[in-house]
Amino acid sequence: MTDPRSQHQPEQNSARSDGFDPGIPAFTPPSAGNFDPATAVPSWTAPGYPTTPAAPAPGGPGPGTGGPNGSYSPPGYTRPGANQWQAAPKPGLIPLRPLAFGTLMGAPFRVLTRNPRASLGSALLLQAPISILSMVIAGFGMVWFSDRIASASSADRDEIAIGSGAVLLLLLLIPILLSAFSVAFLQGVLVSEVSRATIGEKRRMGELWKAVWPRVGHLFLFSLLQIAVMIVAVAVIAGVVIAIIATNTDNWGWALLAGFLLGAAFFLLFAWLLIKTSLVPSVIVLERRGVGAAIQRSWRLTNGYFWKTLGIQFLVNAIVSAVSQIVVFPVSIAVSLLTTLFMPTGETDMYGAVISQAVPSLIVGVISLLIGSISVVIQSSVVALIYIDLRMRKEGLDIDLLRYVEAGATSSNLPDPFTIVRSESAASAGQYRSGGPAGPQSFATPGYPSAPGPHAPTGPSYPAPPSDAPNGSETGNQ
């Protein structure tokens, strides 16, 4: 007698070989005629990768005609879920997120084009008068020194030369101090311009100068401190060389070797200090701190990012210097050739001599002033951007900036976001950023996960991914 169970055995083995338990009907995919998109279950995808949009159902709305709750969705737009990534908002010069290398390299050049009157105009107005005054003082000092030496008798010439040389050094110190003051004030102006451009504001030149002027004393003091460090280094090197030569006049070789080694050591030390304290002008202007507190703050911000700060500043300075030489050198050659072309035999009278020397120098000087002003703007802007980037990475400054922009910026009662200082660590910044800039309704902010709260939108619930391993019942049945 035939066992009735044997009639179903082949079917059970076939079903088990396909991965299904016996007795469960096979799944039949819906056809195009009976497919209901409202009851369909979305397919599982790997976390972090959006699903490919399916074709619209027959008779359903096409792309761009509607969205959830009847709202309009333009073609190609994906309505964000709770954890769906979007590009960080960019209200002004840079996106409000920790900056990538390309952004740090390109944004300083956009400072010139975004607000040229305030940036390049300030550089020209501050540097042009100082350059002219410096040339006048230096020229007057050299002419006076030469006349004093020429009119002195042979017996008193040495004493007069020493005294006149001391007076000449004091005269040349005036242009150095004026240049240091103008550069310090210009750095503050450009820091203020970059900070305002980051949140989408466009200030006038007078507004920037007025905002920075109360901090100019601290900026100038920091510049004097840098000059003092360089003077001390030069004095130490010169003192060591003179002391070696004084012991024995035949030690010129050892003296030059000692001077070279000390010079290299001081150069590396000064470069290290320059990078570690490069953020001091930004701290003085934006956080309104004194010189000592600003140096400590810059030192902490650059901890862990020394080589990145050095590399970006070095690359930007190298690019600017190379472009400056490419522009200035051909112009100087062309001006010299034109002078020779128009005056092939030279000029013996005073008028011709002045024209042949003054006109080329004036042309090259104007071009050098323009190139120098552009260089200062770019170099100061990249330092300000590095400061903002490090604060975003260590303190979550981007969240404060985003909240300030969304709240209406100047029309709101929020404090200046650059004056808000938190713990300087990437962990604290990540913890602060994970909450997002919770607004009035705690909606998710583009570029960041949604803030926790009762109003935070939640994404759809997806089924768990299928497992390739057999479960316990299947193993037991087998």
Coordinates of C-alpha atoms in Angstrom, one line a residue:
M1 CA 0.0 0.0 0.0
T2 CA 1.3 3.3 -1.0
D3 CA 2.0 5.9 1.8
P4 CA -0.1 9.0 1.0
R5 CA 2.6 11.2 2.5
S6 CA 5.0 10.2 -0.3
Q7 CA 2.9 12.0 -2.7
H8 CA 3.9 15.4 -1.2
Q9 CA 7.6 14.6 -0.5
P10 CA 9.0 15.9 -3.7
E11 CA 7.1 19.2 -3.3
Q12 CA 8.5 19.6 0.2
N13 CA 12.0 19.0 -0.9
S14 CA 11.6 21.4 -3.8
A15 CA 10.2 24.1 -1.5
R16 CA 13.0 23.6 1.1
S17 CA 15.6 23.8 -1.6
D18 CA 14.2 27.2 -2.5
G19 CA 14.4 28.5 1.0
F20 CA 10.7 28.4 2.0
D21 CA 8.9 26.2 4.6
P22 CA 6.3 23.8 3.3
G23 CA 2.7 24.9 3.4
I24 CA 3.5 28.6 2.8
P25 CA 2.2 29.8 -0.5
A26 CA 4.8 31.2 -2.9
F27 CA 5.0 34.9 -3.3
T28 CA 3.7 36.2 -6.6
P29 CA 4.9 39.8 -7.5
P30 CA 2.0 42.1 -8.3
S31 CA 1.3 42.9 -11.9
A32 CA 1.1 46.4 -13.3
G33 CA -2.6 46.3 -13.3
N34 CA -3.2 45.5 -9.6
F35 CA -0.2 47.4 -8.0
D36 CA -1.2 49.8 -5.3
P37 CA 1.6 52.3 -4.4
A38 CA -0.2 53.3 -1.2
T39 CA 0.0 49.9 0.3
A40 CA 3.4 48.8 -1.1
V41 CA 6.2 48.2 1.4
P42 CA 9.4 49.9 0.5
S43 CA 12.4 47.7 -0.3
W44 CA 15.4 47.5 2.1
T45 CA 18.6 49.3 1.1
A46 CA 22.0 49.6 2.7
P47 CA 22.1 52.4 5.3
G48 CA 23.3 55.8 3.9
Y49 CA 22.3 55.2 0.3
P50 CA 19.0 56.4 -1.0
T51 CA 16.8 54.1 -3.1
T52 CA 16.4 54.6 -6.8
P53 CA 13.1 56.4 -7.4
A54 CA 10.6 54.1 -9.0
A55 CA 8.6 54.9 -12.0
P56 CA 5.2 56.5 -11.2
A57 CA 2.2 54.2 -11.1
P58 CA -0.2 54.2 -14.1
G59 CA -2.5 57.1 -13.5
G60 CA -0.5 58.4 -10.6
P61 CA 1.1 61.9 -10.3
G62 CA 4.3 62.4 -12.2
P63 CA 7.5 63.9 -10.9
G64 CA 7.2 67.5 -9.8
T65 CA 3.4 67.4 -9.5
G66 CA 2.9 66.6 -5.9
G67 CA 4.4 65.3 -2.7
P68 CA 3.2 64.2 0.8
N69 CA 0.1 66.0 2.0
G70 CA -0.5 67.5 -1.4
S71 CA 2.6 69.7 -1.3
Y72 CA 4.6 70.5 -4.4
S73 CA 8.0 68.8 -5.0
P74 CA 10.1 70.0 -7.9
P75 CA 11.6 67.5 -10.3
G76 CA 14.7 65.9 -8.8
Y77 CA 13.9 67.0 -5.3
T78 CA 13.9 64.4 -2.5
R79 CA 12.1 65.3 0.6
P80 CA 14.5 64.9 3.5
G81 CA 13.9 62.3 6.2
A82 CA 15.1 62.3 9.7
N83 CA 18.7 61.1 8.9
Q84 CA 19.0 62.0 5.2
W85 CA 22.1 64.1 4.5
Q86 CA 21.8 67.4 2.7
A87 CA 24.4 70.0 1.7
A88 CA 25.3 72.4 4.4
P89 CA 23.7 75.9 4.0
K90 CA 25.9 78.6 2.5
P91 CA 24.5 82.0 3.3
G92 CA 27.6 83.8 2.3
L93 CA 31.3 83.2 1.6
I94 CA 31.6 79.6 2.8
P95 CA 29.3 76.7 3.7
L96 CA 28.5 76.5 7.4
R97 CA 30.4 73.2 8.1
P98 CA 34.0 72.3 8.8
L99 CA 35.8 73.4 5.6
A100 CA 37.5 71.1 3.1
F101 CA 40.9 71.8 1.7
G102 CA 39.6 73.1 -1.6
T103 CA 37.3 75.6 0.2
L104 CA 40.2 76.9 2.3
M105 CA 42.3 77.4 -0.8
G106 CA 39.6 79.0 -2.9
A107 CA 37.6 81.2 -0.5
P108 CA 40.4 83.7 0.2
F109 CA 40.4 84.6 -3.5
R110 CA 36.7 85.1 -3.5
V111 CA 37.0 87.7 -0.7
L112 CA 38.4 90.1 -3.4
T113 CA 35.5 89.7 -5.7
R114 CA 32.7 89.6 -3.1
N115 CA 33.3 93.0 -1.5
P116 CA 36.3 94.6 -3.3
R117 CA 35.6 98.1 -2.0
A118 CA 35.9 97.0 1.6
S119 CA 38.8 94.5 1.2
L120 CA 41.0 95.8 -1.6
G121 CA 40.0 99.4 -1.1
S122 CA 41.0 99.2 2.5
A123 CA 44.4 97.7 1.6
L124 CA 45.1 100.4 -1.0
L125 CA 44.0 103.3 1.3
L126 CA 46.2 102.0 4.2
Q127 CA 49.2 100.9 2.2
A128 CA 49.5 103.6 -0.4
P129 CA 50.1 106.6 2.0
I130 CA 52.4 104.6 4.2
S131 CA 54.5 103.5 1.2
I132 CA 54.8 107.1 -0.1
L133 CA 55.6 108.5 3.3
S134 CA 58.2 105.7 3.8
M135 CA 59.9 106.5 0.5
V136 CA 59.9 110.2 1.4
I137 CA 61.4 109.7 4.8
A138 CA 64.0 107.2 3.6
G139 CA 65.0 109.5 0.7
F140 CA 65.3 112.5 3.0
G141 CA 67.3 110.6 5.5
M142 CA 69.8 109.3 2.9
V143 CA 70.3 112.8 1.4
W144 CA 70.8 114.3 4.8
F145 CA 73.3 111.6 5.8
S146 CA 75.3 112.0 2.6
D147 CA 75.4 115.8 3.0
R148 CA 76.6 115.5 6.6
I149 CA 79.4 113.2 5.7
A150 CA 80.5 115.3 2.7
S151 CA 80.5 118.5 4.6
A152 CA 82.4 117.1 7.7
S153 CA 86.1 117.6 8.1
S154 CA 88.5 114.7 7.9
A155 CA 89.2 114.9 11.7
D156 CA 85.5 114.9 12.7
R157 CA 84.2 112.6 10.0
D158 CA 84.1 109.4 12.1
E159 CA 82.2 111.0 15.0
I160 CA 79.7 112.7 12.6
A161 CA 79.2 109.5 10.7
I162 CA 78.3 107.6 13.9
G163 CA 75.9 110.3 15.1
S164 CA 74.3 110.7 11.7
G165 CA 74.0 107.0 11.3
A166 CA 72.1 106.8 14.6
V167 CA 69.8 109.6 13.5
L168 CA 69.2 107.8 10.2
L169 CA 68.3 104.6 12.0
L170 CA 65.7 106.5 14.1
L171 CA 64.3 108.0 10.9
L172 CA 64.0 104.6 9.2
L173 CA 62.3 103.3 12.3
I174 CA 59.3 105.6 11.7
P175 CA 58.3 103.9 8.4
I176 CA 58.7 100.5 10.0
L177 CA 56.3 101.4 12.8
L178 CA 53.9 103.0 10.4
S179 CA 53.9 99.9 8.2
A180 CA 53.4 97.7 11.2
F181 CA 50.4 99.8 12.3
S182 CA 48.8 99.7 8.9
V183 CA 49.3 96.0 8.4
A184 CA 47.9 95.3 11.9
F185 CA 44.8 97.5 11.3
L186 CA 44.3 95.9 7.8
Q187 CA 44.5 92.4 9.3
G188 CA 41.7 93.4 11.7
V189 CA 39.6 94.8 8.9
L190 CA 39.9 91.7 6.8
V191 CA 39.1 89.4 9.7
S192 CA 36.0 91.4 10.3
E193 CA 35.1 91.3 6.6
V194 CA 35.6 87.5 6.4
S195 CA 33.5 86.9 9.6
R196 CA 30.6 89.0 8.3
A197 CA 30.8 87.4 4.8
T198 CA 30.6 84.0 6.4
I199 CA 27.0 84.8 7.6
G200 CA 26.0 86.6 4.5
E201 CA 26.5 90.2 5.5
K202 CA 28.2 92.8 3.3
R203 CA 29.6 95.6 5.3
R204 CA 30.8 98.9 4.0
M205 CA 34.4 100.0 4.4
G206 CA 33.5 102.6 7.1
E207 CA 31.5 100.1 9.1
L208 CA 34.4 97.7 9.1
W209 CA 36.9 100.3 10.1
K210 CA 34.6 101.5 12.9
A211 CA 34.2 98.0 14.2
V212 CA 37.9 97.2 14.3
W213 CA 39.2 100.6 15.5
P214 CA 38.6 99.8 19.3
R215 CA 40.9 96.7 18.9
V216 CA 43.7 98.4 16.9
G217 CA 45.8 99.0 20.0
H218 CA 46.0 95.3 20.8
L219 CA 46.7 94.5 17.2
F220 CA 49.5 97.0 17.0
L221 CA 50.9 95.7 20.3
F222 CA 51.1 92.1 18.9
S223 CA 52.9 93.4 15.8
L224 CA 55.4 95.2 18.0
L225 CA 55.9 91.9 19.9
Q226 CA 56.7 90.1 16.6
I227 CA 59.2 92.9 15.6
A228 CA 60.8 92.7 19.0
V229 CA 61.3 88.9 18.7
M230 CA 63.0 89.4 15.3
I231 CA 65.2 92.1 16.7
V232 CA 66.3 89.9 19.6
A233 CA 67.1 87.0 17.3
V234 CA 69.2 89.2 15.0
A235 CA 71.0 90.7 18.1
V236 CA 71.8 87.3 19.5
I237 CA 73.2 86.0 16.2
A238 CA 75.3 89.2 15.7
G239 CA 76.5 89.0 19.3
V240 CA 77.7 85.4 18.9
V241 CA 79.5 86.1 15.6
I242 CA 81.2 89.2 17.1
A243 CA 82.2 87.3 20.2
I244 CA 83.8 84.5 18.2
I245 CA 85.7 86.9 16.0
A246 CA 86.8 88.9 19.1
T247 CA 88.5 85.9 20.6
N248 CA 90.6 85.3 17.6
T249 CA 90.6 87.3 14.3
D250 CA 91.4 84.1 12.4
N251 CA 88.1 82.4 13.4
W252 CA 86.1 83.8 10.5
G253 CA 85.1 80.4 9.3
W254 CA 83.8 79.3 12.7
A255 CA 82.0 82.6 13.1
L256 CA 80.2 82.3 9.8
L257 CA 79.3 78.6 10.6
A258 CA 77.9 79.6 14.0
G259 CA 76.0 82.5 12.5
F260 CA 74.5 80.2 9.8
L261 CA 73.5 77.5 12.3
L262 CA 72.0 80.0 14.7
G263 CA 70.2 81.7 11.9
A264 CA 68.6 78.4 10.7
A265 CA 67.6 77.6 14.3
F266 CA 66.0 81.0 14.9
F267 CA 64.3 80.8 11.5
L268 CA 62.6 77.4 12.4
L269 CA 61.7 78.7 15.9
F270 CA 60.2 81.9 14.5
A271 CA 58.3 80.0 11.8
W272 CA 56.9 77.6 14.5
L273 CA 55.9 80.6 16.7
L274 CA 54.4 82.4 13.7
I275 CA 52.1 79.5 12.9
K276 CA 51.1 78.9 16.5
T277 CA 50.2 82.5 17.0
S278 CA 48.8 83.2 13.5
L279 CA 45.2 83.3 14.8
V280 CA 45.9 86.0 17.3
P281 CA 44.5 88.9 15.1
S282 CA 41.3 86.9 14.6
V283 CA 40.9 86.2 18.3
I284 CA 41.6 89.9 19.2
V285 CA 39.0 91.2 16.8
L286 CA 36.2 88.6 17.0
E287 CA 36.5 87.4 20.6
R288 CA 37.6 90.9 21.9
R289 CA 40.5 89.5 24.0
G290 CA 43.9 91.0 25.0
V291 CA 47.2 90.1 23.5
G292 CA 48.2 87.5 26.2
A293 CA 44.8 85.8 26.2
A294 CA 44.7 85.8 22.4
I295 CA 48.1 84.1 22.2
Q296 CA 47.0 81.4 24.6
R297 CA 43.7 80.9 22.6
S298 CA 45.5 80.7 19.3
W299 CA 48.0 78.2 20.8
R300 CA 45.1 75.9 21.9
L301 CA 43.2 76.2 18.7
T302 CA 46.2 75.1 16.6
N303 CA 46.9 72.1 18.8
G304 CA 46.5 69.0 16.6
Y305 CA 46.3 71.1 13.5
F306 CA 49.8 72.6 13.2
W307 CA 50.8 70.9 10.0
K308 CA 47.5 71.6 8.3
T309 CA 47.7 75.3 9.3
L310 CA 51.3 75.5 8.1
G311 CA 50.5 73.7 4.8
I312 CA 47.6 75.9 3.8
Q313 CA 49.3 79.1 4.7
F314 CA 52.5 78.0 2.9
L315 CA 50.6 77.0 -0.3
V316 CA 48.6 80.2 -0.4
N317 CA 51.7 82.4 0.2
A318 CA 53.6 80.4 -2.5
I319 CA 50.8 80.9 -5.0
V320 CA 50.5 84.6 -4.3
S321 CA 54.3 85.1 -4.4
A322 CA 54.7 83.2 -7.7
V323 CA 51.9 85.2 -9.3
S324 CA 53.3 88.5 -8.0
Q325 CA 56.7 87.7 -9.5
I326 CA 55.1 86.6 -12.8
V327 CA 53.3 89.9 -13.1
V328 CA 55.9 92.4 -11.7
F329 CA 59.1 91.0 -13.4
P330 CA 57.9 91.3 -17.0
V331 CA 56.5 94.7 -16.3
S332 CA 59.8 96.0 -14.9
I333 CA 61.6 94.5 -17.9
A334 CA 59.2 96.1 -20.3
V335 CA 59.4 99.5 -18.7
S336 CA 63.2 99.4 -18.8
L337 CA 63.2 98.5 -22.5
L338 CA 60.7 101.3 -23.2
T339 CA 63.0 103.8 -21.4
T340 CA 66.0 102.6 -23.5
L341 CA 63.9 102.8 -26.7
F342 CA 62.8 106.4 -26.1
M343 CA 66.1 107.5 -24.7
P344 CA 68.8 105.5 -26.6
T345 CA 71.7 107.9 -25.9
G346 CA 70.7 108.8 -22.4
E347 CA 70.0 112.2 -21.0
T348 CA 72.6 114.6 -19.6
D349 CA 70.4 117.3 -18.3
M350 CA 68.6 117.1 -15.0
Y351 CA 65.1 117.0 -16.5
G352 CA 65.9 114.0 -18.7
A353 CA 67.6 112.2 -15.9
V354 CA 64.7 112.6 -13.6
I355 CA 62.2 111.5 -16.2
S356 CA 64.3 108.4 -17.2
Q357 CA 64.5 107.3 -13.5
A358 CA 61.2 108.5 -12.0
V359 CA 58.8 107.3 -14.6
P360 CA 59.9 103.6 -14.6
S361 CA 60.1 103.6 -10.9
L362 CA 56.6 105.1 -10.6
I363 CA 55.1 102.5 -13.0
V364 CA 56.7 99.6 -11.3
G365 CA 55.8 101.0 -7.8
V366 CA 52.1 101.4 -8.7
I367 CA 51.9 97.9 -10.0
S368 CA 53.8 96.5 -7.0
L369 CA 51.5 98.4 -4.6
L370 CA 48.4 96.9 -6.3
I371 CA 49.9 93.4 -6.3
G372 CA 51.0 93.8 -2.7
S373 CA 47.6 94.9 -1.6
I374 CA 46.0 91.9 -3.3
S375 CA 48.5 89.6 -1.6
V376 CA 47.8 91.0 1.9
V377 CA 44.1 90.6 1.4
I378 CA 44.4 86.9 0.4
Q379 CA 47.0 86.1 3.1
S380 CA 45.0 87.7 5.8
S381 CA 41.7 86.1 4.6
V382 CA 43.1 82.6 4.6
V383 CA 44.2 83.0 8.3
A384 CA 40.7 84.2 9.2
L385 CA 39.2 81.2 7.4
I386 CA 41.5 78.8 9.2
Y387 CA 40.4 80.3 12.5
I388 CA 36.7 79.8 11.6
D389 CA 37.4 76.3 10.4
L390 CA 39.2 75.3 13.6
R391 CA 36.4 76.7 15.8
M392 CA 33.9 74.7 13.7
R393 CA 35.8 71.6 14.3
K394 CA 36.6 72.1 17.9
E395 CA 33.6 74.0 19.2
G396 CA 30.7 73.6 16.8
L397 CA 30.8 77.2 15.7
D398 CA 28.8 76.3 12.6
I399 CA 25.8 75.6 14.7
D400 CA 25.9 79.0 16.3
L401 CA 26.4 80.7 13.0
L402 CA 23.4 78.7 11.5
R403 CA 21.2 79.6 14.4
Y404 CA 22.2 83.3 14.1
V405 CA 21.4 83.3 10.3
E406 CA 18.1 81.5 10.7
A407 CA 17.0 83.8 13.6
G408 CA 17.4 86.9 11.4
A409 CA 21.0 87.9 12.2
T410 CA 21.0 91.6 13.0
S411 CA 17.3 91.8 13.7
S412 CA 17.4 89.2 16.5
N413 CA 18.5 89.5 20.1
L414 CA 21.1 86.7 19.8
P415 CA 24.7 87.6 20.7
D416 CA 27.5 87.7 18.2
P417 CA 28.2 84.0 17.5
F418 CA 31.9 84.6 17.3
T419 CA 32.0 85.7 20.9
I420 CA 30.5 82.4 22.1
V421 CA 33.4 80.2 23.3
R422 CA 33.0 76.5 24.3
S423 CA 35.3 73.7 25.2
E424 CA 38.0 73.3 22.6
S425 CA 37.8 69.6 21.6
A426 CA 36.4 67.7 18.6
A427 CA 34.3 65.5 20.9
S428 CA 32.5 68.4 22.5
A429 CA 31.9 69.9 19.0
G430 CA 30.5 66.6 17.8
Q431 CA 28.2 66.3 20.8
Y432 CA 27.0 69.9 20.3
R433 CA 26.5 69.5 16.6
S434 CA 24.5 66.2 17.0
G435 CA 21.7 68.2 18.6
G436 CA 21.5 70.6 15.6
P437 CA 20.5 74.2 15.9
A438 CA 17.1 73.6 17.4
G439 CA 14.9 76.3 16.2
P440 CA 11.4 77.3 17.4
Q441 CA 9.9 74.0 16.2
S442 CA 13.0 71.8 16.3
F443 CA 13.0 71.0 12.6
A444 CA 15.9 69.2 11.1
T445 CA 18.6 71.5 9.8
P446 CA 20.0 70.9 6.3
G447 CA 23.4 69.1 6.6
Y448 CA 22.8 67.8 10.1
P449 CA 20.7 65.1 11.8
S450 CA 17.3 66.3 13.1
A451 CA 17.2 67.7 16.6
P452 CA 15.4 65.5 19.1
G453 CA 12.0 66.8 20.0
P454 CA 8.3 66.2 19.6
H455 CA 8.2 68.1 16.4
A456 CA 11.2 66.5 14.7
P457 CA 10.2 64.8 11.5
T458 CA 10.8 61.1 11.4
G459 CA 11.6 59.0 8.3
P460 CA 9.7 55.9 7.1
S461 CA 10.2 52.6 8.8
Y462 CA 11.9 50.0 6.7
P463 CA 11.9 46.2 7.2
A464 CA 15.0 44.5 8.4
P465 CA 17.4 43.2 5.7
P466 CA 16.9 39.5 4.8
S467 CA 19.4 37.1 6.4
D468 CA 21.3 34.6 4.3
A469 CA 21.8 32.2 7.2
P470 CA 19.0 29.6 7.8
N471 CA 17.1 29.9 11.0
G472 CA 16.7 27.3 13.7
S473 CA 13.5 25.8 12.5
E474 CA 14.9 25.2 9.0
T475 CA 18.0 23.6 10.4
G476 CA 15.9 21.3 12.6
N477 CA 13.6 20.3 9.8
Q478 CA 16.6 19.5 7.6

